[in-house]
């Protein structure tokens, strides 16, 4: 913030805080009456009226007919009730995931609803990082109308990598990247000035699920992304837990049996390699493997059963340290869990001490796009925060 920004003094900063609080309240509640929003802000009718007028003038908020019974304030006869809600098209946030075998892109509006989800095949191991970024950006903006492009307020990128806050990648072993300045490559490909955030795919997945799932924010949730490898993220009371070095939740590197790491026995490559050998070396896909499990093919079922045993052991080990209330599964292999859920839970019951309750295990409703969604959510949160200095300037 510059000295000029502070010229309005405390009143300007208080207004900024009230604007942000109003936007956050409308995001959390969906719709509020003017009176309810005033109470939430702790302001009198006149002061809240100024904030609301500013938000309406800036097109960040709109009035909609009140179709619900009015309980918070009397309505005069003949005067239709109105409520306030975020203007969905006021801002757009682009979420992208560069995975080992796919690139996922989507767009999120100001109300937190996403659309235009697109998942394209991608050979991440054979594509240089700069080309991968260019391809991801091109896919994200392909066919986007100019008016929507003008409303973009952030670009979020999730990758399976160890990442510093500045966007520097230490290592992304599944992609073969090391010591890459990903932030600079993204800026170069975008050629725009809107905010950019880069995050580990599992952390992005965890953030997105907890950001919009208000009913499950309390407690401890372990997120597992089951793809070519196995990623993990931890959310405690709605906040992403990063650990001392930003590596909390890296469950894929846990040794599971015979010295093997968890992602070596739960990852896609291991599963398909076993199924390929069982089928005489015939090339197979994850979809064909899942279909084979569904139709009770003996070879596929045996492999899925081993996978279930290893998943159970991994979750039980995590329970010893984290004591999670929930475990949320995402990624392309999450679709296997419902087929072997009984085996997983039975094995956990055998391994878990009676004094340790078993967590609830669920598959994310958008398992394959969860990381891209979470990347967009991070920019959405920034927009609805004090960090966004646009709100200091007031309406245009």
mmCIF file of C-alpha atoms in Angstrom:
data_model
loop_
_atom_site.group_PDB
_atom_site.id
_atom_site.type_symbol
_atom_site.label_atom_id
_atom_site.label_comp_id
_atom_site.label_asym_id
_atom_site.label_seq_id
_atom_site.Cartn_x
_atom_site.Cartn_y
_atom_site.Cartn_z
ATOM 1 C CA UNK A 1 0.000 0.000 0.000
ATOM 2 C CA UNK A 2 1.369 3.423 -0.956
ATOM 3 C CA UNK A 3 1.321 6.607 1.113
ATOM 4 C CA UNK A 4 -1.413 7.892 -1.182
ATOM 5 C CA UNK A 5 -3.581 4.938 -0.215
ATOM 6 C CA UNK A 6 -3.325 6.036 3.398
ATOM 7 C CA UNK A 7 -4.328 9.629 2.711
ATOM 8 C CA UNK A 8 -7.892 8.880 3.784
ATOM 9 C CA UNK A 9 -6.599 7.690 7.125
ATOM 10 C CA UNK A 10 -8.481 5.377 9.444
ATOM 11 C CA UNK A 11 -11.947 5.939 7.913
ATOM 12 C CA UNK A 12 -10.698 4.667 4.563
ATOM 13 C CA UNK A 13 -9.263 1.525 6.100
ATOM 14 C CA UNK A 14 -12.404 0.944 8.164
ATOM 15 C CA UNK A 15 -14.489 1.227 4.996
ATOM 16 C CA UNK A 16 -12.177 -1.272 3.328
ATOM 17 C CA UNK A 17 -12.638 -3.715 6.215
ATOM 18 C CA UNK A 18 -16.425 -3.324 6.122
ATOM 19 C CA UNK A 19 -16.561 -3.870 2.358
ATOM 20 C CA UNK A 20 -14.512 -7.052 2.682
ATOM 21 C CA UNK A 21 -16.624 -8.282 5.612
ATOM 22 C CA UNK A 22 -19.811 -7.689 3.602
ATOM 23 C CA UNK A 23 -18.477 -9.606 0.607
ATOM 24 C CA UNK A 24 -17.383 -12.509 2.807
ATOM 25 C CA UNK A 25 -20.770 -12.608 4.543
ATOM 26 C CA UNK A 26 -22.617 -12.750 1.231
ATOM 27 C CA UNK A 27 -20.322 -15.513 0.005
ATOM 28 C CA UNK A 28 -20.871 -17.549 3.169
ATOM 29 C CA UNK A 29 -24.630 -16.972 3.418
ATOM 30 C CA UNK A 30 -25.579 -16.754 -0.257
ATOM 31 C CA UNK A 31 -28.249 -14.096 0.228
ATOM 32 C CA UNK A 32 -28.960 -11.627 3.019
ATOM 33 C CA UNK A 33 -31.459 -8.869 3.589
ATOM 34 C CA UNK A 34 -30.107 -5.375 4.161
ATOM 35 C CA UNK A 35 -31.029 -5.617 7.834
ATOM 36 C CA UNK A 36 -29.342 -8.982 8.255
ATOM 37 C CA UNK A 37 -26.169 -7.735 6.573
ATOM 38 C CA UNK A 38 -26.138 -4.645 8.808
ATOM 39 C CA UNK A 39 -26.400 -6.850 11.886
ATOM 40 C CA UNK A 40 -23.604 -9.080 10.617
ATOM 41 C CA UNK A 41 -21.370 -6.034 10.130
ATOM 42 C CA UNK A 42 -22.340 -4.528 13.488
ATOM 43 C CA UNK A 43 -23.287 -1.248 11.805
ATOM 44 C CA UNK A 44 -26.307 1.024 12.036
ATOM 45 C CA UNK A 45 -28.683 1.357 9.103
ATOM 46 C CA UNK A 46 -27.057 4.503 7.755
ATOM 47 C CA UNK A 47 -23.483 3.194 7.831
ATOM 48 C CA UNK A 48 -24.399 -0.165 6.332
ATOM 49 C CA UNK A 49 -26.433 1.655 3.694
ATOM 50 C CA UNK A 50 -23.303 3.444 2.482
ATOM 51 C CA UNK A 51 -21.411 0.141 2.217
ATOM 52 C CA UNK A 52 -24.276 -1.521 0.358
ATOM 53 C CA UNK A 53 -24.648 1.410 -2.018
ATOM 54 C CA UNK A 54 -20.948 1.239 -2.803
ATOM 55 C CA UNK A 55 -21.096 -2.495 -3.478
ATOM 56 C CA UNK A 56 -24.121 -2.068 -5.742
ATOM 57 C CA UNK A 57 -22.393 0.765 -7.615
ATOM 58 C CA UNK A 58 -19.293 -1.364 -8.134
ATOM 59 C CA UNK A 59 -21.448 -4.217 -9.550
ATOM 60 C CA UNK A 60 -19.972 -6.664 -7.038
ATOM 61 C CA UNK A 61 -23.387 -7.113 -5.423
ATOM 62 C CA UNK A 62 -26.916 -7.171 -6.845
ATOM 63 C CA UNK A 63 -30.445 -7.058 -5.495
ATOM 64 C CA UNK A 64 -32.741 -10.039 -6.082
ATOM 65 C CA UNK A 65 -36.413 -10.579 -5.211
ATOM 66 C CA UNK A 66 -36.957 -12.078 -1.782
ATOM 67 C CA UNK A 67 -38.914 -15.283 -2.319
ATOM 68 C CA UNK A 68 -38.514 -16.484 1.270
ATOM 69 C CA UNK A 69 -40.751 -15.380 4.166
ATOM 70 C CA UNK A 70 -39.370 -12.184 5.650
ATOM 71 C CA UNK A 71 -38.503 -12.756 9.319
ATOM 72 C CA UNK A 72 -35.832 -10.187 10.145
ATOM 73 C CA UNK A 73 -37.699 -6.948 9.425
ATOM 74 C CA UNK A 74 -41.318 -5.967 8.767
ATOM 75 C CA UNK A 75 -42.268 -5.375 5.128
ATOM 76 C CA UNK A 76 -44.633 -2.588 4.239
ATOM 77 C CA UNK A 77 -47.703 -3.471 2.229
ATOM 78 C CA UNK A 78 -47.087 -3.158 -1.489
ATOM 79 C CA UNK A 79 -43.329 -2.997 -1.136
ATOM 80 C CA UNK A 80 -41.610 -6.076 -2.593
ATOM 81 C CA UNK A 81 -38.813 -7.482 -0.462
ATOM 82 C CA UNK A 82 -35.297 -7.702 -1.844
ATOM 83 C CA UNK A 83 -32.180 -9.488 -0.755
ATOM 84 C CA UNK A 84 -28.536 -8.988 -1.589
ATOM 85 C CA UNK A 85 -26.195 -11.490 -3.199
ATOM 86 C CA UNK A 86 -22.834 -11.475 -4.956
ATOM 87 C CA UNK A 87 -22.980 -10.647 -8.652
ATOM 88 C CA UNK A 88 -21.726 -13.920 -10.209
ATOM 89 C CA UNK A 89 -20.249 -12.359 -13.339
ATOM 90 C CA UNK A 90 -18.413 -9.570 -11.495
ATOM 91 C CA UNK A 91 -15.206 -11.600 -11.365
ATOM 92 C CA UNK A 92 -13.753 -14.760 -12.877
ATOM 93 C CA UNK A 93 -11.028 -16.965 -11.403
ATOM 94 C CA UNK A 94 -9.172 -19.487 -13.560
ATOM 95 C CA UNK A 95 -8.123 -22.779 -11.989
ATOM 96 C CA UNK A 96 -5.640 -25.141 -13.634
ATOM 97 C CA UNK A 97 -4.005 -28.430 -12.740
ATOM 98 C CA UNK A 98 -1.014 -29.769 -14.654
ATOM 99 C CA UNK A 99 -0.929 -33.468 -13.888
ATOM 100 C CA UNK A 100 1.173 -36.324 -15.174
ATOM 101 C CA UNK A 101 -1.479 -37.565 -17.596
ATOM 102 C CA UNK A 102 -3.894 -34.660 -17.960
ATOM 103 C CA UNK A 103 -4.362 -30.911 -17.822
ATOM 104 C CA UNK A 104 -7.539 -29.736 -16.116
ATOM 105 C CA UNK A 105 -8.900 -26.197 -16.468
ATOM 106 C CA UNK A 106 -12.028 -24.497 -15.174
ATOM 107 C CA UNK A 107 -13.525 -21.087 -14.443
ATOM 108 C CA UNK A 108 -15.059 -19.941 -11.162
ATOM 109 C CA UNK A 109 -17.384 -16.978 -10.731
ATOM 110 C CA UNK A 110 -17.680 -14.649 -7.746
ATOM 111 C CA UNK A 111 -20.349 -16.818 -6.094
ATOM 112 C CA UNK A 112 -17.927 -19.771 -6.087
ATOM 113 C CA UNK A 113 -19.645 -21.751 -8.856
ATOM 114 C CA UNK A 114 -17.368 -23.316 -11.443
ATOM 115 C CA UNK A 115 -17.992 -24.036 -15.129
ATOM 116 C CA UNK A 116 -16.205 -24.926 -18.362
ATOM 117 C CA UNK A 117 -14.325 -27.774 -16.712
ATOM 118 C CA UNK A 118 -12.094 -29.350 -19.341
ATOM 119 C CA UNK A 119 -9.789 -32.331 -18.861
ATOM 120 C CA UNK A 120 -7.380 -33.040 -21.724
ATOM 121 C CA UNK A 121 -4.874 -35.915 -22.047
ATOM 122 C CA UNK A 122 -1.292 -34.856 -21.452
ATOM 123 C CA UNK A 123 2.055 -36.649 -21.286
ATOM 124 C CA UNK A 124 3.642 -34.653 -18.502
ATOM 125 C CA UNK A 125 6.816 -36.701 -18.333
ATOM 126 C CA UNK A 126 7.821 -35.917 -21.918
ATOM 127 C CA UNK A 127 6.908 -32.209 -22.103
ATOM 128 C CA UNK A 128 9.317 -29.464 -20.920
ATOM 129 C CA UNK A 129 7.936 -27.294 -18.158
ATOM 130 C CA UNK A 130 7.708 -24.124 -20.305
ATOM 131 C CA UNK A 131 5.701 -25.945 -22.984
ATOM 132 C CA UNK A 132 3.461 -27.490 -20.321
ATOM 133 C CA UNK A 133 2.668 -24.048 -18.899
ATOM 134 C CA UNK A 134 1.956 -22.594 -22.345
ATOM 135 C CA UNK A 135 -0.356 -25.501 -23.146
ATOM 136 C CA UNK A 136 -2.195 -25.126 -19.830
ATOM 137 C CA UNK A 137 -2.703 -21.378 -20.302
ATOM 138 C CA UNK A 138 -3.902 -21.871 -23.882
ATOM 139 C CA UNK A 139 -6.418 -24.502 -22.750
ATOM 140 C CA UNK A 140 -7.668 -22.324 -19.883
ATOM 141 C CA UNK A 141 -8.417 -19.323 -22.101
ATOM 142 C CA UNK A 142 -9.489 -21.184 -25.229
ATOM 143 C CA UNK A 143 -12.844 -19.832 -26.390
ATOM 144 C CA UNK A 144 -13.165 -17.377 -23.493
ATOM 145 C CA UNK A 145 -15.137 -14.259 -24.590
ATOM 146 C CA UNK A 146 -13.330 -10.951 -24.273
ATOM 147 C CA UNK A 147 -15.751 -9.560 -21.684
ATOM 148 C CA UNK A 148 -15.157 -12.597 -19.483
ATOM 149 C CA UNK A 149 -11.416 -12.363 -20.033
ATOM 150 C CA UNK A 150 -11.586 -8.745 -18.858
ATOM 151 C CA UNK A 151 -13.221 -9.897 -15.605
ATOM 152 C CA UNK A 152 -10.474 -12.406 -14.716
ATOM 153 C CA UNK A 153 -9.129 -11.603 -11.251
ATOM 154 C CA UNK A 154 -6.692 -14.448 -10.797
ATOM 155 C CA UNK A 155 -4.988 -17.529 -12.223
ATOM 156 C CA UNK A 156 -4.351 -20.479 -9.919
ATOM 157 C CA UNK A 157 -2.110 -23.385 -10.897
ATOM 158 C CA UNK A 158 -1.816 -26.717 -9.064
ATOM 159 C CA UNK A 159 1.015 -29.162 -9.783
ATOM 160 C CA UNK A 160 2.366 -32.309 -8.072
ATOM 161 C CA UNK A 161 5.486 -30.635 -6.738
ATOM 162 C CA UNK A 162 7.270 -29.203 -3.721
ATOM 163 C CA UNK A 163 6.770 -25.465 -4.133
ATOM 164 C CA UNK A 164 7.998 -22.367 -2.344
ATOM 165 C CA UNK A 165 5.596 -19.507 -1.738
ATOM 166 C CA UNK A 166 7.221 -17.481 -4.524
ATOM 167 C CA UNK A 167 6.377 -20.193 -7.061
ATOM 168 C CA UNK A 168 9.781 -21.863 -7.180
ATOM 169 C CA UNK A 169 9.650 -25.629 -7.659
ATOM 170 C CA UNK A 170 12.271 -27.639 -5.800
ATOM 171 C CA UNK A 171 11.239 -30.918 -7.326
ATOM 172 C CA UNK A 172 8.329 -32.502 -9.169
ATOM 173 C CA UNK A 173 9.556 -36.086 -9.549
ATOM 174 C CA UNK A 174 6.459 -37.373 -11.328
ATOM 175 C CA UNK A 175 6.894 -34.695 -13.992
ATOM 176 C CA UNK A 176 10.691 -34.703 -14.021
ATOM 177 C CA UNK A 177 10.957 -31.018 -13.067
ATOM 178 C CA UNK A 178 13.639 -29.656 -10.741
ATOM 179 C CA UNK A 179 14.562 -26.127 -9.649
ATOM 180 C CA UNK A 180 12.090 -24.402 -11.968
ATOM 181 C CA UNK A 181 10.843 -20.827 -11.580
ATOM 182 C CA UNK A 182 7.245 -21.735 -12.366
ATOM 183 C CA UNK A 183 5.879 -18.323 -11.405
ATOM 184 C CA UNK A 184 8.009 -16.570 -14.031
ATOM 185 C CA UNK A 185 6.968 -19.082 -16.690
ATOM 186 C CA UNK A 186 3.296 -18.544 -15.851
ATOM 187 C CA UNK A 187 3.681 -14.748 -15.964
ATOM 188 C CA UNK A 188 5.383 -15.014 -19.341
ATOM 189 C CA UNK A 189 2.658 -17.242 -20.778
ATOM 190 C CA UNK A 190 -0.206 -15.133 -19.398
ATOM 191 C CA UNK A 191 1.096 -11.721 -20.451
ATOM 192 C CA UNK A 192 -1.360 -10.220 -17.947
ATOM 193 C CA UNK A 193 -1.125 -8.479 -14.616
ATOM 194 C CA UNK A 194 -3.782 -10.290 -12.614
ATOM 195 C CA UNK A 195 -2.730 -12.229 -9.489
ATOM 196 C CA UNK A 196 -1.153 -15.668 -9.855
ATOM 197 C CA UNK A 197 -0.961 -18.391 -7.214
ATOM 198 C CA UNK A 198 0.899 -21.693 -7.543
ATOM 199 C CA UNK A 199 0.222 -24.547 -5.165
ATOM 200 C CA UNK A 200 0.892 -28.225 -4.610
ATOM 201 C CA UNK A 201 -1.982 -30.216 -6.133
ATOM 202 C CA UNK A 202 -2.967 -31.999 -2.920
ATOM 203 C CA UNK A 203 -2.919 -28.767 -0.907
ATOM 204 C CA UNK A 204 -5.046 -27.072 -3.566
ATOM 205 C CA UNK A 205 -7.491 -29.982 -3.508
ATOM 206 C CA UNK A 206 -7.707 -29.811 0.285
ATOM 207 C CA UNK A 207 -8.145 -26.045 0.310
ATOM 208 C CA UNK A 208 -10.940 -26.090 -2.250
ATOM 209 C CA UNK A 209 -12.995 -28.765 -0.521
ATOM 210 C CA UNK A 210 -12.821 -27.048 2.858
ATOM 211 C CA UNK A 211 -13.345 -23.589 1.348
ATOM 212 C CA UNK A 212 -16.831 -24.354 0.062
ATOM 213 C CA UNK A 213 -17.924 -27.203 2.338
ATOM 214 C CA UNK A 214 -18.881 -25.084 5.358
ATOM 215 C CA UNK A 215 -20.604 -27.964 7.144
ATOM 216 C CA UNK A 216 -17.334 -29.893 7.487
ATOM 217 C CA UNK A 217 -14.865 -27.154 8.360
ATOM 218 C CA UNK A 218 -14.544 -28.129 12.012
ATOM 219 C CA UNK A 219 -12.128 -30.852 13.018
ATOM 220 C CA UNK A 220 -9.258 -32.500 11.148
ATOM 221 C CA UNK A 221 -9.541 -33.695 7.545
ATOM 222 C CA UNK A 222 -6.923 -35.665 5.637
ATOM 223 C CA UNK A 223 -7.091 -35.327 1.859
ATOM 224 C CA UNK A 224 -5.539 -37.915 -0.413
ATOM 225 C CA UNK A 225 -5.062 -37.386 -4.156
ATOM 226 C CA UNK A 226 -4.778 -40.772 -5.853
ATOM 227 C CA UNK A 227 -3.281 -40.397 -9.320
ATOM 228 C CA UNK A 228 0.054 -41.445 -10.816
ATOM 229 C CA UNK A 229 1.389 -40.842 -7.321
ATOM 230 C CA UNK A 230 -0.284 -40.189 -3.985
ATOM 231 C CA UNK A 231 -0.488 -36.670 -2.598
ATOM 232 C CA UNK A 232 -1.885 -35.478 0.699
ATOM 233 C CA UNK A 233 -3.161 -32.337 2.359
ATOM 234 C CA UNK A 234 -4.293 -31.573 5.900
ATOM 235 C CA UNK A 235 -6.999 -29.112 6.917
ATOM 236 C CA UNK A 236 -7.563 -28.251 10.582
ATOM 237 C CA UNK A 237 -10.715 -26.327 11.480
ATOM 238 C CA UNK A 238 -11.032 -25.058 7.932
ATOM 239 C CA UNK A 239 -7.418 -23.928 7.551
ATOM 240 C CA UNK A 240 -4.747 -25.585 5.446
ATOM 241 C CA UNK A 241 -1.914 -26.943 7.595
ATOM 242 C CA UNK A 242 1.427 -26.674 5.807
ATOM 243 C CA UNK A 243 3.872 -27.853 8.451
ATOM 244 C CA UNK A 244 7.273 -26.437 9.313
ATOM 245 C CA UNK A 245 8.643 -26.590 5.764
ATOM 246 C CA UNK A 246 5.440 -26.561 3.714
ATOM 247 C CA UNK A 247 5.543 -30.355 3.287
ATOM 248 C CA UNK A 248 2.811 -31.487 5.678
ATOM 249 C CA UNK A 249 0.580 -34.183 4.225
ATOM 250 C CA UNK A 250 3.170 -35.767 1.911
ATOM 251 C CA UNK A 251 1.695 -39.151 2.696
ATOM 252 C CA UNK A 252 2.818 -40.631 -0.623
ATOM 253 C CA UNK A 253 6.394 -40.862 0.653
ATOM 254 C CA UNK A 254 5.427 -42.929 3.693
ATOM 255 C CA UNK A 255 6.929 -46.415 3.674
ATOM 256 C CA UNK A 256 4.145 -48.952 3.602
ATOM 257 C CA UNK A 257 5.742 -52.430 3.269
ATOM 258 C CA UNK A 258 8.957 -54.040 2.095
ATOM 259 C CA UNK A 259 10.573 -50.592 1.918
ATOM 260 C CA UNK A 260 8.188 -49.400 -0.810
ATOM 261 C CA UNK A 261 6.694 -45.917 -0.650
ATOM 262 C CA UNK A 262 2.933 -45.578 -0.526
ATOM 263 C CA UNK A 263 2.632 -43.981 -3.960
ATOM 264 C CA UNK A 264 4.540 -46.910 -5.440
ATOM 265 C CA UNK A 265 1.826 -49.368 -4.367
ATOM 266 C CA UNK A 266 -1.276 -47.141 -4.540
ATOM 267 C CA UNK A 267 -0.407 -45.119 -7.651
ATOM 268 C CA UNK A 268 -1.849 -45.599 -11.109
ATOM 269 C CA UNK A 269 1.372 -46.919 -12.677
ATOM 270 C CA UNK A 270 1.697 -49.794 -10.217
ATOM 271 C CA UNK A 271 -1.936 -50.775 -10.618
ATOM 272 C CA UNK A 272 -1.844 -50.767 -14.413
ATOM 273 C CA UNK A 273 1.511 -52.546 -14.553
ATOM 274 C CA UNK A 274 0.136 -55.426 -12.484
ATOM 275 C CA UNK A 275 -3.016 -55.620 -14.570
ATOM 276 C CA UNK A 276 -1.011 -55.448 -17.798
ATOM 277 C CA UNK A 277 1.160 -58.377 -16.720
ATOM 278 C CA UNK A 278 -1.921 -60.333 -15.676
ATOM 279 C CA UNK A 279 -3.353 -59.800 -19.167
ATOM 280 C CA UNK A 280 -0.300 -60.977 -21.053
ATOM 281 C CA UNK A 281 1.205 -57.548 -21.633
ATOM 282 C CA UNK A 282 -1.827 -56.095 -23.428
ATOM 283 C CA UNK A 283 -1.969 -52.263 -22.938
ATOM 284 C CA UNK A 284 -4.680 -51.217 -20.477
ATOM 285 C CA UNK A 285 -6.144 -47.962 -19.194
ATOM 286 C CA UNK A 286 -7.415 -47.032 -15.768
ATOM 287 C CA UNK A 287 -10.952 -46.997 -17.157
ATOM 288 C CA UNK A 288 -10.632 -50.549 -18.474
ATOM 289 C CA UNK A 289 -9.233 -51.648 -15.101
ATOM 290 C CA UNK A 290 -12.126 -50.055 -13.198
ATOM 291 C CA UNK A 291 -14.607 -51.649 -15.587
ATOM 292 C CA UNK A 292 -12.938 -55.016 -15.026
ATOM 293 C CA UNK A 293 -13.315 -54.642 -11.253
ATOM 294 C CA UNK A 294 -16.979 -53.732 -11.689
ATOM 295 C CA UNK A 295 -17.673 -56.861 -13.706
ATOM 296 C CA UNK A 296 -15.793 -58.977 -11.107
ATOM 297 C CA UNK A 297 -12.903 -60.013 -13.331
ATOM 298 C CA UNK A 298 -10.847 -62.249 -10.956
ATOM 299 C CA UNK A 299 -7.454 -60.736 -11.860
ATOM 300 C CA UNK A 300 -8.663 -57.152 -11.507
ATOM 301 C CA UNK A 301 -10.488 -57.930 -8.272
ATOM 302 C CA UNK A 302 -7.339 -59.474 -6.756
ATOM 303 C CA UNK A 303 -5.295 -56.363 -7.618
ATOM 304 C CA UNK A 304 -8.025 -54.075 -6.266
ATOM 305 C CA UNK A 305 -8.106 -56.106 -3.062
ATOM 306 C CA UNK A 306 -4.374 -55.596 -2.494
ATOM 307 C CA UNK A 307 -4.869 -51.884 -3.184
ATOM 308 C CA UNK A 308 -7.610 -51.789 -0.549
ATOM 309 C CA UNK A 309 -5.333 -53.430 2.031
ATOM 310 C CA UNK A 310 -2.557 -50.907 1.403
ATOM 311 C CA UNK A 311 -4.965 -47.961 1.500
ATOM 312 C CA UNK A 312 -6.329 -49.186 4.837
ATOM 313 C CA UNK A 313 -2.843 -49.463 6.310
ATOM 314 C CA UNK A 314 -1.936 -45.986 5.102
ATOM 315 C CA UNK A 315 -5.029 -44.418 6.638
ATOM 316 C CA UNK A 316 -4.529 -46.219 9.928
ATOM 317 C CA UNK A 317 -0.916 -45.008 10.080
ATOM 318 C CA UNK A 318 -2.079 -41.458 9.418
ATOM 319 C CA UNK A 319 -4.675 -41.812 12.172
ATOM 320 C CA UNK A 320 -1.934 -42.453 14.699
ATOM 321 C CA UNK A 321 -0.488 -38.998 14.061
ATOM 322 C CA UNK A 322 -3.431 -36.861 12.914
ATOM 323 C CA UNK A 323 -6.560 -38.438 14.417
ATOM 324 C CA UNK A 324 -8.652 -37.126 11.478
ATOM 325 C CA UNK A 325 -12.433 -36.874 11.593
ATOM 326 C CA UNK A 326 -12.628 -37.443 7.847
ATOM 327 C CA UNK A 327 -10.529 -38.737 4.986
ATOM 328 C CA UNK A 328 -11.449 -37.287 1.577
ATOM 329 C CA UNK A 329 -10.263 -39.121 -1.531
ATOM 330 C CA UNK A 330 -9.696 -37.372 -4.855
ATOM 331 C CA UNK A 331 -7.953 -37.975 -8.154
ATOM 332 C CA UNK A 332 -8.727 -40.452 -10.913
ATOM 333 C CA UNK A 333 -8.213 -43.535 -8.715
ATOM 334 C CA UNK A 334 -10.710 -42.345 -6.094
ATOM 335 C CA UNK A 335 -13.365 -44.045 -8.243
ATOM 336 C CA UNK A 336 -11.944 -47.405 -7.141
ATOM 337 C CA UNK A 337 -12.691 -46.830 -3.462
ATOM 338 C CA UNK A 338 -16.488 -47.420 -3.527
ATOM 339 C CA UNK A 339 -15.834 -50.826 -5.115
ATOM 340 C CA UNK A 340 -13.549 -51.908 -2.270
ATOM 341 C CA UNK A 341 -14.868 -49.792 0.603
ATOM 342 C CA UNK A 342 -15.983 -52.779 2.657
ATOM 343 C CA UNK A 343 -12.519 -54.345 2.421
ATOM 344 C CA UNK A 344 -10.838 -51.086 3.399
ATOM 345 C CA UNK A 345 -13.075 -50.578 6.436
ATOM 346 C CA UNK A 346 -12.757 -54.200 7.545
ATOM 347 C CA UNK A 347 -8.973 -54.059 7.302
ATOM 348 C CA UNK A 348 -8.895 -50.771 9.202
ATOM 349 C CA UNK A 349 -10.977 -52.378 11.913
ATOM 350 C CA UNK A 350 -8.369 -55.117 12.214
ATOM 351 C CA UNK A 351 -5.411 -52.725 12.315
ATOM 352 C CA UNK A 352 -6.851 -49.846 14.307
ATOM 353 C CA UNK A 353 -6.615 -50.048 18.087
ATOM 354 C CA UNK A 354 -9.974 -49.897 19.815
ATOM 355 C CA UNK A 355 -8.998 -46.651 21.485
ATOM 356 C CA UNK A 356 -8.580 -45.001 18.037
ATOM 357 C CA UNK A 357 -11.899 -44.304 16.289
ATOM 358 C CA UNK A 358 -11.921 -44.793 12.514
ATOM 359 C CA UNK A 359 -12.491 -41.648 10.452
ATOM 360 C CA UNK A 360 -15.279 -41.247 7.939
ATOM 361 C CA UNK A 361 -13.977 -41.889 4.412
ATOM 362 C CA UNK A 362 -15.633 -40.147 1.456
ATOM 363 C CA UNK A 363 -14.908 -39.652 -2.228
ATOM 364 C CA UNK A 364 -14.876 -36.023 -3.313
ATOM 365 C CA UNK A 365 -17.858 -35.184 -5.510
ATOM 366 C CA UNK A 366 -15.528 -33.700 -8.154
ATOM 367 C CA UNK A 367 -12.552 -35.945 -7.569
ATOM 368 C CA UNK A 368 -10.886 -35.439 -10.957
ATOM 369 C CA UNK A 369 -11.141 -31.630 -10.990
ATOM 370 C CA UNK A 370 -10.618 -30.976 -7.270
ATOM 371 C CA UNK A 371 -7.064 -29.584 -7.546
ATOM 372 C CA UNK A 372 -7.965 -27.100 -10.315
ATOM 373 C CA UNK A 373 -11.032 -26.048 -8.338
ATOM 374 C CA UNK A 374 -8.929 -25.496 -5.223
ATOM 375 C CA UNK A 375 -6.440 -23.391 -7.174
ATOM 376 C CA UNK A 376 -9.300 -21.126 -8.280
ATOM 377 C CA UNK A 377 -10.630 -20.990 -4.706
ATOM 378 C CA UNK A 378 -7.315 -19.600 -3.470
ATOM 379 C CA UNK A 379 -7.660 -16.629 -5.814
ATOM 380 C CA UNK A 380 -11.320 -16.237 -4.867
ATOM 381 C CA UNK A 381 -10.359 -16.045 -1.192
ATOM 382 C CA UNK A 382 -7.718 -13.435 -1.971
ATOM 383 C CA UNK A 383 -10.274 -11.322 -3.844
ATOM 384 C CA UNK A 384 -12.601 -11.387 -0.829
ATOM 385 C CA UNK A 385 -9.863 -10.323 1.588
ATOM 386 C CA UNK A 386 -8.028 -7.265 2.869
ATOM 387 C CA UNK A 387 -5.170 -8.241 0.572
ATOM 388 C CA UNK A 388 -7.209 -7.073 -2.407
ATOM 389 C CA UNK A 389 -6.472 -3.344 -2.571
ATOM 390 C CA UNK A 390 -9.067 -2.871 -5.310
ATOM 391 C CA UNK A 391 -11.654 -2.477 -2.554
ATOM 392 C CA UNK A 392 -9.708 0.508 -1.201
ATOM 393 C CA UNK A 393 -10.344 2.418 -4.408
ATOM 394 C CA UNK A 394 -14.103 2.152 -4.173
ATOM 395 C CA UNK A 395 -16.505 1.953 -7.124
ATOM 396 C CA UNK A 396 -15.486 3.122 -10.586
#
